Tab-separated table of C-alpha atoms and ligand atoms in Angstrom:
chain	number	residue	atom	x	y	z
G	93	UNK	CA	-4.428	-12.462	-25.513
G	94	UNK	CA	-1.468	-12.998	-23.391
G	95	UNK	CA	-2.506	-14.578	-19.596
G	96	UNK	CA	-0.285	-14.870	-16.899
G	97	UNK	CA	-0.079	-17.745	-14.614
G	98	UNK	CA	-1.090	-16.510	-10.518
G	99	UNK	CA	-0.220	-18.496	-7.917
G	100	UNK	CA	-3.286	-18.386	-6.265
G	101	UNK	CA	-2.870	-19.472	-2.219
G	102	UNK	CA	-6.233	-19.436	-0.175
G	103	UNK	CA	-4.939	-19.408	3.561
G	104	UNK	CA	-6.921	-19.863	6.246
G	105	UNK	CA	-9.550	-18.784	8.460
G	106	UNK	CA	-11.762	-16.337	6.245
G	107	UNK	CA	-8.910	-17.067	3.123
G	108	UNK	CA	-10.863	-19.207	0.895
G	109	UNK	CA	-13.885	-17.185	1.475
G	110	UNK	CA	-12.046	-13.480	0.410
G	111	UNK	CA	-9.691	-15.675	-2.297
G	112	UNK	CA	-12.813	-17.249	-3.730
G	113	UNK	CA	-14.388	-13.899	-4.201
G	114	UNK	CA	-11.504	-12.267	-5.398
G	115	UNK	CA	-10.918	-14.987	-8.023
G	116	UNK	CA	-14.244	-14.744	-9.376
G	117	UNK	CA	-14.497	-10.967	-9.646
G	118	UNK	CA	-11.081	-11.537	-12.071
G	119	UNK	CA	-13.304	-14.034	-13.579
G	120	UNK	CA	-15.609	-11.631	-14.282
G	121	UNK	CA	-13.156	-8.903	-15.570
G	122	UNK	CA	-12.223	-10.780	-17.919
G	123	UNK	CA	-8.604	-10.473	-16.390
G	124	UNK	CA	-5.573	-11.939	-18.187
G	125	UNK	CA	-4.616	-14.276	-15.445
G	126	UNK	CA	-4.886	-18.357	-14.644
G	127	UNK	CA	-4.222	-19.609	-10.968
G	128	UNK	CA	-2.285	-22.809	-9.951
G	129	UNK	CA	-3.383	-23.214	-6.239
G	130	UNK	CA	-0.707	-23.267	-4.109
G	131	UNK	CA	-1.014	-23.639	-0.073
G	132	UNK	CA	0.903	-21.958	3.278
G	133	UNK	CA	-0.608	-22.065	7.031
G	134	UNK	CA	-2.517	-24.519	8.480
G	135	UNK	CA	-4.110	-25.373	5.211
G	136	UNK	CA	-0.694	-26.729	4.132
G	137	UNK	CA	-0.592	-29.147	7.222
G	138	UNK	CA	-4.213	-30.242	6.723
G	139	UNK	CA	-3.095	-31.388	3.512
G	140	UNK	CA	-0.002	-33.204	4.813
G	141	UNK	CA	2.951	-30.848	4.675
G	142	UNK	CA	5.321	-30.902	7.199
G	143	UNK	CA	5.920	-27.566	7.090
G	144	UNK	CA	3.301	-24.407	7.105
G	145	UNK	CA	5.162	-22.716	3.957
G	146	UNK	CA	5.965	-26.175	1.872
G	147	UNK	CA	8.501	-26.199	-0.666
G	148	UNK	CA	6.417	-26.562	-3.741
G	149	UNK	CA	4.518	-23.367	-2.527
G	150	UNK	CA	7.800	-21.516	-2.631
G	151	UNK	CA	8.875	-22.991	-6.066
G	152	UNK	CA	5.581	-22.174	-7.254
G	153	UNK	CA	5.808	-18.397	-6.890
G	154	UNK	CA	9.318	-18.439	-7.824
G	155	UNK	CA	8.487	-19.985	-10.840
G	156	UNK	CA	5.543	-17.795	-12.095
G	157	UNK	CA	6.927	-14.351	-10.391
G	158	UNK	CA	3.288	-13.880	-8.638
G	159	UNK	CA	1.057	-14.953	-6.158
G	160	UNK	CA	-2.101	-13.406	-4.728
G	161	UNK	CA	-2.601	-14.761	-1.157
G	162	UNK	CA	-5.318	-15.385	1.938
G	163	UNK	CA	-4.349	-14.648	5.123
G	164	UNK	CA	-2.682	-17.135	6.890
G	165	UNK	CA	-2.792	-18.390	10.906
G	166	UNK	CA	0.751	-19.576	11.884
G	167	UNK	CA	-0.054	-22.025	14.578
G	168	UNK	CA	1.004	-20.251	18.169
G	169	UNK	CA	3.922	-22.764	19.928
G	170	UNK	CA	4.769	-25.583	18.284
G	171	UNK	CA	7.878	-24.310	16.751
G	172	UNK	CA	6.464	-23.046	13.682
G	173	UNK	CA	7.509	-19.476	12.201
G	174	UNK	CA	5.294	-17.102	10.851
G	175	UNK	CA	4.608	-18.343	7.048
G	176	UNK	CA	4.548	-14.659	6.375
G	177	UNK	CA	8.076	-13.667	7.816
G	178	UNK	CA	9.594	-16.650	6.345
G	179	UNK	CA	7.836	-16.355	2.464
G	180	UNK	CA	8.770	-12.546	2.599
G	181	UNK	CA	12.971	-13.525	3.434
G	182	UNK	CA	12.729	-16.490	1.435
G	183	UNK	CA	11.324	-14.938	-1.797
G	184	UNK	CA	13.643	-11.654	-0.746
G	185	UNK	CA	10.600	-9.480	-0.934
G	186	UNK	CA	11.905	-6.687	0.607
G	187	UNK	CA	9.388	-3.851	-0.276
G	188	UNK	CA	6.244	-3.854	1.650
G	189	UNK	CA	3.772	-1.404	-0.035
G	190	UNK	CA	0.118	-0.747	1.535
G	191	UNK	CA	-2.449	2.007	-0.291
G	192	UNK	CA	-4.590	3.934	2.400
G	193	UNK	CA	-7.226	5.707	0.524
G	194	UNK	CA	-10.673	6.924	1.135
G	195	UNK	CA	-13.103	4.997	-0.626
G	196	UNK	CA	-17.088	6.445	-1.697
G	197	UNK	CA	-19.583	6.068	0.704
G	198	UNK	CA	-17.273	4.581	3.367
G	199	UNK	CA	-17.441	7.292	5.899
G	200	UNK	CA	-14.805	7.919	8.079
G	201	UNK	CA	-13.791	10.316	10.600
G	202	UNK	CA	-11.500	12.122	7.592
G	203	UNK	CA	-12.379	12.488	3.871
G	204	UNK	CA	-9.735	12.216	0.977
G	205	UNK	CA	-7.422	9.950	2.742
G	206	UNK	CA	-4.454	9.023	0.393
G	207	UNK	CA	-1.236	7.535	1.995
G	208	UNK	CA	1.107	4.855	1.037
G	209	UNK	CA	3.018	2.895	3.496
G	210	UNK	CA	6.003	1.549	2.497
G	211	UNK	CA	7.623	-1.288	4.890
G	212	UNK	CA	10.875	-2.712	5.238
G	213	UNK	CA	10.240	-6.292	5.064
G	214	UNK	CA	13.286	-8.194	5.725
G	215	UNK	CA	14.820	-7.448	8.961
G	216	UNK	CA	14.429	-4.859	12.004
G	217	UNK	CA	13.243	-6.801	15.104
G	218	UNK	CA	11.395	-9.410	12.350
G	219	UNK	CA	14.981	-10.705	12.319
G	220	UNK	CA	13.772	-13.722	14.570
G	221	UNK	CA	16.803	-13.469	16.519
G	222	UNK	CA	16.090	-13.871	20.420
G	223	UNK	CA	18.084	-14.732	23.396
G	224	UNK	CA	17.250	-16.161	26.450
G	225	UNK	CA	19.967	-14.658	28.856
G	226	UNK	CA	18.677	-15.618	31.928
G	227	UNK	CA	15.389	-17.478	32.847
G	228	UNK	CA	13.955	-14.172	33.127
G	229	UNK	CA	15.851	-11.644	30.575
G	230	UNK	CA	15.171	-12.061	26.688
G	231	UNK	CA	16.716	-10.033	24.346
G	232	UNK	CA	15.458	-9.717	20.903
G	233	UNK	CA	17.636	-8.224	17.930
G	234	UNK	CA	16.829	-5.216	15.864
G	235	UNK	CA	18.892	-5.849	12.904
G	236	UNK	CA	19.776	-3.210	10.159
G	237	UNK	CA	22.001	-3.609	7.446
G	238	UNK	CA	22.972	-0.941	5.073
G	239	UNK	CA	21.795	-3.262	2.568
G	240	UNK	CA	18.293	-3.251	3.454
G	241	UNK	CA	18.528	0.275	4.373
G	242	UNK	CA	19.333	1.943	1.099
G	243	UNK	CA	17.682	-0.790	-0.803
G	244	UNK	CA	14.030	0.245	0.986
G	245	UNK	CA	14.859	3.784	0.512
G	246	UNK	CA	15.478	3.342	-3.256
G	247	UNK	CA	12.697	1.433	-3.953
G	248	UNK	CA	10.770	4.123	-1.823
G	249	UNK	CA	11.779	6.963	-4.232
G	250	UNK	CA	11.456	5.071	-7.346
G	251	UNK	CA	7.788	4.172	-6.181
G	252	UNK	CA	7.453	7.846	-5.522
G	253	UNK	CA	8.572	9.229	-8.564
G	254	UNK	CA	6.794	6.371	-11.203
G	255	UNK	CA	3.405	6.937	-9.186
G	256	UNK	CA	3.949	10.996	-9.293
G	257	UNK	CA	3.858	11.674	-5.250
G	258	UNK	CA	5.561	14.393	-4.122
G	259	UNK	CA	6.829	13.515	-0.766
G	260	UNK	CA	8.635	10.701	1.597
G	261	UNK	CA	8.832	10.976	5.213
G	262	UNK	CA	10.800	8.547	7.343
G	263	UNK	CA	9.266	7.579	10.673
G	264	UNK	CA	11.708	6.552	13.053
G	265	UNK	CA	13.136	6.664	16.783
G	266	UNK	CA	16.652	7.469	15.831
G	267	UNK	CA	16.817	9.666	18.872
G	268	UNK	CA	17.158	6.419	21.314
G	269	UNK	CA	18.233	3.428	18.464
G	270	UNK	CA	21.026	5.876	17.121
G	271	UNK	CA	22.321	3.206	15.290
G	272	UNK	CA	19.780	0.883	13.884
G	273	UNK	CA	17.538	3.433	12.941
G	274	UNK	CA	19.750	6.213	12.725
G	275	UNK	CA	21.381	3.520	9.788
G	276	UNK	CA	17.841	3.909	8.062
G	277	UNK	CA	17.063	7.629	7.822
G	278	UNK	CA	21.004	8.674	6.894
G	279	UNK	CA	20.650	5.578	4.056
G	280	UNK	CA	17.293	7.316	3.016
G	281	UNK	CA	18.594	10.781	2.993
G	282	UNK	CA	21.668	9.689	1.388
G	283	UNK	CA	19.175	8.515	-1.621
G	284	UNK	CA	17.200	11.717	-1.624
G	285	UNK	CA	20.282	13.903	-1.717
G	286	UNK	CA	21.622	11.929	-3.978
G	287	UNK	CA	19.061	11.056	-6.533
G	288	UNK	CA	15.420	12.448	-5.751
G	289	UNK	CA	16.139	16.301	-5.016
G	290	UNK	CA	12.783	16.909	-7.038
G	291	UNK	CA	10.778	14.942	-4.038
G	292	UNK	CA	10.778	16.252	-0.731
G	293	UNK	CA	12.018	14.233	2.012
G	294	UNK	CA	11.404	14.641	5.857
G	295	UNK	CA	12.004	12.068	8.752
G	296	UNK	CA	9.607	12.313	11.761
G	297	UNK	CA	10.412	10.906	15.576
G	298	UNK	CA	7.473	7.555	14.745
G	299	UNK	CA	5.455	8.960	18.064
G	300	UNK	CA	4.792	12.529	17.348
G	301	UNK	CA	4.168	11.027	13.830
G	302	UNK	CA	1.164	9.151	15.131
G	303	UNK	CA	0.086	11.487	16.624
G	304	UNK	CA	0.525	14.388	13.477
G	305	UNK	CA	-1.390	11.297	11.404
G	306	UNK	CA	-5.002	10.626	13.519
G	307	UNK	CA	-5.055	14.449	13.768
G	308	UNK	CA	-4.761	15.325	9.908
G	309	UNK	CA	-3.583	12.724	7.671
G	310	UNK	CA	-2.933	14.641	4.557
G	311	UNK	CA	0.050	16.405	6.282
G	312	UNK	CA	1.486	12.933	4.944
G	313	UNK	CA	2.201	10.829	1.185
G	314	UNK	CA	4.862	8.213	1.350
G	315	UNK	CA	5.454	6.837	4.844
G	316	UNK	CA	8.839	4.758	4.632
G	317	UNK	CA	9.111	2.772	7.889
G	318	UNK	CA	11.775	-0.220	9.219
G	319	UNK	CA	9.642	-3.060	9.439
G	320	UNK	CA	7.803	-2.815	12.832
G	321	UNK	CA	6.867	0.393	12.489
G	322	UNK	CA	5.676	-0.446	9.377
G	323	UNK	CA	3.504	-3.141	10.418
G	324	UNK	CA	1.849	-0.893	13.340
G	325	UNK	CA	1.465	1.854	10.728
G	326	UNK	CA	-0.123	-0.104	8.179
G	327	UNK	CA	-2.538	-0.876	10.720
G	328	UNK	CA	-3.488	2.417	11.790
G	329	UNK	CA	-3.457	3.745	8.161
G	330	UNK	CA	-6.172	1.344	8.064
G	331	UNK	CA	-8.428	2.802	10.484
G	332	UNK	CA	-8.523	5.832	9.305
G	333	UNK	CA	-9.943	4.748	5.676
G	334	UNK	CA	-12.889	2.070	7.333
G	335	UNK	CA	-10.133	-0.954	8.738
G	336	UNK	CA	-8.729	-3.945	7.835
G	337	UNK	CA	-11.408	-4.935	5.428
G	338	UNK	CA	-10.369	-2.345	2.962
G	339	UNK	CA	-6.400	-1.968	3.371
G	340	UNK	CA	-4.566	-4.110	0.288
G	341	UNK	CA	-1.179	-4.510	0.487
G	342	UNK	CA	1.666	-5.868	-1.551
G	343	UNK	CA	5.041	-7.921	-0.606
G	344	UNK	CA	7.108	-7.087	-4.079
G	345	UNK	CA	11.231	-8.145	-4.632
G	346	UNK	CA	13.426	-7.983	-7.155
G	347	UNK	CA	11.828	-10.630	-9.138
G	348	UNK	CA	8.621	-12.217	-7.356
G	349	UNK	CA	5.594	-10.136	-5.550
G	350	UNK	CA	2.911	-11.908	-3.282
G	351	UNK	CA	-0.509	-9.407	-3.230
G	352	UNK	CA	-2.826	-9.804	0.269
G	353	UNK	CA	-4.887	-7.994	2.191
G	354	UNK	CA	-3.695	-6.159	5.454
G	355	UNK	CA	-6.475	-8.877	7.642
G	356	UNK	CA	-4.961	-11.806	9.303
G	357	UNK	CA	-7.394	-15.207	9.253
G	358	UNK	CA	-10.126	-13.362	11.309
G	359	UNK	CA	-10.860	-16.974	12.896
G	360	UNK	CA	-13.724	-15.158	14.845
G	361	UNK	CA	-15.262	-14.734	11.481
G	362	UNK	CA	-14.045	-17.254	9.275
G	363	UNK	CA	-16.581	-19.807	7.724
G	364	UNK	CA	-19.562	-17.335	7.962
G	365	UNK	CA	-20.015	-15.565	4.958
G	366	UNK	CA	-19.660	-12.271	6.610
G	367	UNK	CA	-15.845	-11.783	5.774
G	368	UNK	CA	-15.266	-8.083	3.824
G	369	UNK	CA	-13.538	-8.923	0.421
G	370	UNK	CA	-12.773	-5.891	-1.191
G	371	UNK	CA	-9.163	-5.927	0.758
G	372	UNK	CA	-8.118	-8.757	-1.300
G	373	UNK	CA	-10.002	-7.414	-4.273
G	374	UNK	CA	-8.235	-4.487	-3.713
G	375	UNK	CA	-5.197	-6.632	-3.854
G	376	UNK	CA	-5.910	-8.301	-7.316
G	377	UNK	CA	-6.377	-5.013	-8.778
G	378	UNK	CA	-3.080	-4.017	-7.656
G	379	UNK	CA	-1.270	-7.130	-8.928
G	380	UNK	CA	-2.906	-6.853	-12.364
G	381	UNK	CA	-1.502	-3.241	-12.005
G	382	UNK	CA	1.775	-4.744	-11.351
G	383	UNK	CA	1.663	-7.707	-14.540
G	384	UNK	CA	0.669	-4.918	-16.836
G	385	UNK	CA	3.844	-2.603	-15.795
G	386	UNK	CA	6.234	-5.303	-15.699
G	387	UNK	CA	5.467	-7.309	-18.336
G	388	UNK	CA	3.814	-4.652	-20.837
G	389	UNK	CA	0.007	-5.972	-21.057
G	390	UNK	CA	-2.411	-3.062	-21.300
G	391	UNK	CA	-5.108	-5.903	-20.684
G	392	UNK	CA	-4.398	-6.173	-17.528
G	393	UNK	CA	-4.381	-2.373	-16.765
G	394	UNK	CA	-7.799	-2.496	-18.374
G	395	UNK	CA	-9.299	-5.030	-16.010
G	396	UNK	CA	-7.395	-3.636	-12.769
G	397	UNK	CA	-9.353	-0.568	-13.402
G	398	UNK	CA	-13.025	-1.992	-14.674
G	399	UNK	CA	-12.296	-3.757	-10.759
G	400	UNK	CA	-11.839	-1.039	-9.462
G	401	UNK	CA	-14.736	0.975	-11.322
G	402	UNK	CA	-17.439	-1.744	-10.232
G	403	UNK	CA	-16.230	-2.071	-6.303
G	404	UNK	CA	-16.644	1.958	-6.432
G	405	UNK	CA	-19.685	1.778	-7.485
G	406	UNK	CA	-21.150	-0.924	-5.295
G	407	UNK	CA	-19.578	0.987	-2.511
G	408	UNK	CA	-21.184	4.439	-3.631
G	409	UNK	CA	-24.918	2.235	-4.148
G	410	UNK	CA	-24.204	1.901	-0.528
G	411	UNK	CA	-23.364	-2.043	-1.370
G	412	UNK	CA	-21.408	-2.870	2.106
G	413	UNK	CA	-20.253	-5.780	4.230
G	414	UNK	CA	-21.112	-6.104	7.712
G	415	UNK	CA	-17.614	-4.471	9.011
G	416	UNK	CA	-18.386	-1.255	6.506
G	417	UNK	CA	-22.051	-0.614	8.363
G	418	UNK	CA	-23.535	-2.973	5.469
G	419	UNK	CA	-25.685	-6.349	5.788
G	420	UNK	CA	-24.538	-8.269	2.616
G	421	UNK	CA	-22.451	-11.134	3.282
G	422	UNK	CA	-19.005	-11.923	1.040
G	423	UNK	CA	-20.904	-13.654	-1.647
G	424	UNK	CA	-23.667	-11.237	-1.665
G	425	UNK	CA	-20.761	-8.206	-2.291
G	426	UNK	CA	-18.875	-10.142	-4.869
G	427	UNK	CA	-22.334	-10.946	-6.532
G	428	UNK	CA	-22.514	-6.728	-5.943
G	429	UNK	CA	-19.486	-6.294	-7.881
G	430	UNK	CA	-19.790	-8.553	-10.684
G	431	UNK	CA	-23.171	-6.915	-11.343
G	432	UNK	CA	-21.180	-3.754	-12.320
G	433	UNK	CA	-18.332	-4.991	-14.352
T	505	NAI	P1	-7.176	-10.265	11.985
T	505	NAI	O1	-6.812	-9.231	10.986
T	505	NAI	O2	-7.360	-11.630	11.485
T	505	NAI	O3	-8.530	-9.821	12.738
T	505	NAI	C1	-8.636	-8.614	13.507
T	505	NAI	C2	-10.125	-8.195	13.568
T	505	NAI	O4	-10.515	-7.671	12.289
T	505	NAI	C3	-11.051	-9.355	13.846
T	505	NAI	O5	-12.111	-8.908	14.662
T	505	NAI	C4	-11.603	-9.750	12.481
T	505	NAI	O6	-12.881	-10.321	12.506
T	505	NAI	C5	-11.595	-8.407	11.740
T	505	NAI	N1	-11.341	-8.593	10.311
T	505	NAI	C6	-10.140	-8.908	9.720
T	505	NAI	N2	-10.301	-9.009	8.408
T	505	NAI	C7	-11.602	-8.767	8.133
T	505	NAI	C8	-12.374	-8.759	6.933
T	505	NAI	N3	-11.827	-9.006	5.736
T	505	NAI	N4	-13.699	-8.492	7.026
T	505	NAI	C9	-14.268	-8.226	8.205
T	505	NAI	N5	-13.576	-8.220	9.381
T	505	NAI	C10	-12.275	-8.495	9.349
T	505	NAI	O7	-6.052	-10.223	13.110
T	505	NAI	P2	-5.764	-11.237	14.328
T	505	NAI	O8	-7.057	-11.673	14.956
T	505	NAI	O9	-4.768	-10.546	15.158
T	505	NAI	O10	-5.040	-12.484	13.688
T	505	NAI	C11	-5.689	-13.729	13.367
T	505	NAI	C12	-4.680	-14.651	12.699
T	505	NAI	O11	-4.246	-14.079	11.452
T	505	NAI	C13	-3.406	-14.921	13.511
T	505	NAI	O12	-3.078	-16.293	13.419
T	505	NAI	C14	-2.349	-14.094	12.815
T	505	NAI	O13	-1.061	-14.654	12.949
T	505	NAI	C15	-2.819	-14.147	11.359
T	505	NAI	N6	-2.382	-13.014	10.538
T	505	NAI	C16	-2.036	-13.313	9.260
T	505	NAI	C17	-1.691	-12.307	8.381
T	505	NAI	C18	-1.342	-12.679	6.988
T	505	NAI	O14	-1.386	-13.850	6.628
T	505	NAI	N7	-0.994	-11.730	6.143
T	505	NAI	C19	-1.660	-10.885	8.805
T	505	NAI	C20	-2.105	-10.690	10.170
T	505	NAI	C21	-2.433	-11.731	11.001
């Protein structure tokens, strides 16, 4: 059998807890994958980096193509970037993709949830680029280049069409950035025009959009967003499926793709035991998803979805962490889903 080398990068705060877990439920499955531990955030300092994304963690991914990674705190002050901005530009992994579904016996306030969001994750006001202009005026920079632009919007449609959704809306404020965002939705109706007639395409001012999403979510499928949006959206996708503990995500390029949960460090958590897994569970399954279509191994289809299988299952045997209405505690879950593998 054919295994795949992970880089495997715990974070911080409740990281090594959800990584741990994660890690042995692919254990468990039987997964095609080995780890080399890799580390970003204030882990990486701890160990003596001088920087909270070191070189060799960079290198590392490069070299193997994939990572599956804890949250990570970037240290507030201090000069330090967000690890997560800077792994995303440096890697060039320019497609933010988060799944929003419903999951069994997780009740929320709507049933049947199923939404992707799918984030510019390059540019946009992430550029990093502020001013001071006066002790008392800033100005940050909204950046959009054509580049990025059609390049989200392809990927977008592609995603759409391989996964069999039928529609891609565009949330936006084009009606007061007319040029920065008004760049993204004529780049992403340039690519529907051009090349996905057979999916429908709409583009939605991003405030009535919120709005049209907490009152009925399924009036939505693909939700293409610049990168701020994006992040906001991802967020309240989350809430309407049972939060942050159940939102994976995945940061996907060209070449390389880093998997993580949604969740930040949770440092009001972390160290406790009481940290909700399944979002980086969730995560694995999707990177296994993600080895077996682009590199052709049916094994690791076959585990993504015996994952998936047993965390429905717990879920549906009413098996919950604290955050889903539950009592077990991250080990006791894992232990939850191993049982049904
Ligand atoms: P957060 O997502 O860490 O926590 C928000 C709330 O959700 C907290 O009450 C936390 O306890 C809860 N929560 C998060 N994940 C959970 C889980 N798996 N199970 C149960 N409860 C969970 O967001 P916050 O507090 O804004 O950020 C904390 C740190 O995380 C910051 O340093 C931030 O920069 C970093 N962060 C890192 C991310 C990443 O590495 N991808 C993403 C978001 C934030």
């Amino acid at each position: 059998m054919t295994t795949h080398t992970v880089v495997m990068i715990p974070g911080d705060g409740i990281g090594p807890e959800v990584t741990a877990s994660a890690r042995r439920i692919l254990e468990a499955a039987e997964a095609p994958v080995t780890f080399v531990e890799r580390h970003a955030g204030v882990a990486a300092l701890e160990r003596g980096a001088d920087h909270v994304l070191p070189q060799d963690t960079i290198e590392a991914v490069r070299e193997h193509g994939v990572a599956l990674k804890g949250p990570c705190t970037t240290p507030v002050g201090g000069g330090f970037s967000s690890v997560n901005v800077a792994l995303r530009k440096k890697l060039n992994l320019y497609a933010a993709v988060r799944p929003v579904r419903s999951l069994p016996g997780v009740k929320t306030r709507f049933e049947n949830v199923d939404l992707i969001v799918v984030r510019e994750n390059t540019e946009g006001l992430y550029s990093g680029i502020e001013n001071r202009i006066t002790e008392d005026v800033i100005v940050s920079m909204k950046v959009a280049t054509r580049e990025a632009c059609l390049r989200i919007a392809q990927w977008a449609f592609r995603y759409a069409t391989d996964r069999g959704r039928e529609k891609v809306t565009s949330f936006h404020k084009a009606n007061i950035m007319k040029l920065s965002d008004g760049l993204f939705i004529e780049q992403s109706r340039l690519v529907h025009e051009r090349d996905y007639r057979n999916i429908r395409y709409e583009e939605v001012i991003i405030d009535a959009g919120s709005m049209r999403i907490v009152q009925d979510p399924s009036q939505f499928d693909i939700i293409l967003c610049e990168n701020l949006y994006g992040d906001i959206m991802s967020d309240l996708c989350a809430g309407l499926v049972g939060g942050l503990g159940v939102t994976p995500g995945a940061n996907i390029g060209d070449t390389d793709a880093v998997f993580e949960a949604v969740h930040g460090s949770a440092p009001d958590i972390a160290g406790q035991d009481v940290a909700n897994p399944l979002a980086i569970v969730m995560s694995a399954a999707m990177m296994l998803n993600h080895i077996s279509e682009s590199r052709n191994d049916e094994n690791a289809r076959k585990s993504a979805k015996r994952i998936k299988g047993a965390y429905n299952s717990a879920l549906e045997d009413g098996q919950k962490t604290r955050d889903l209405g539950g009592d077990l505690g991250t080990r006791a879950f894992t232990d939850a889903v191993i049982e049904r593998l």
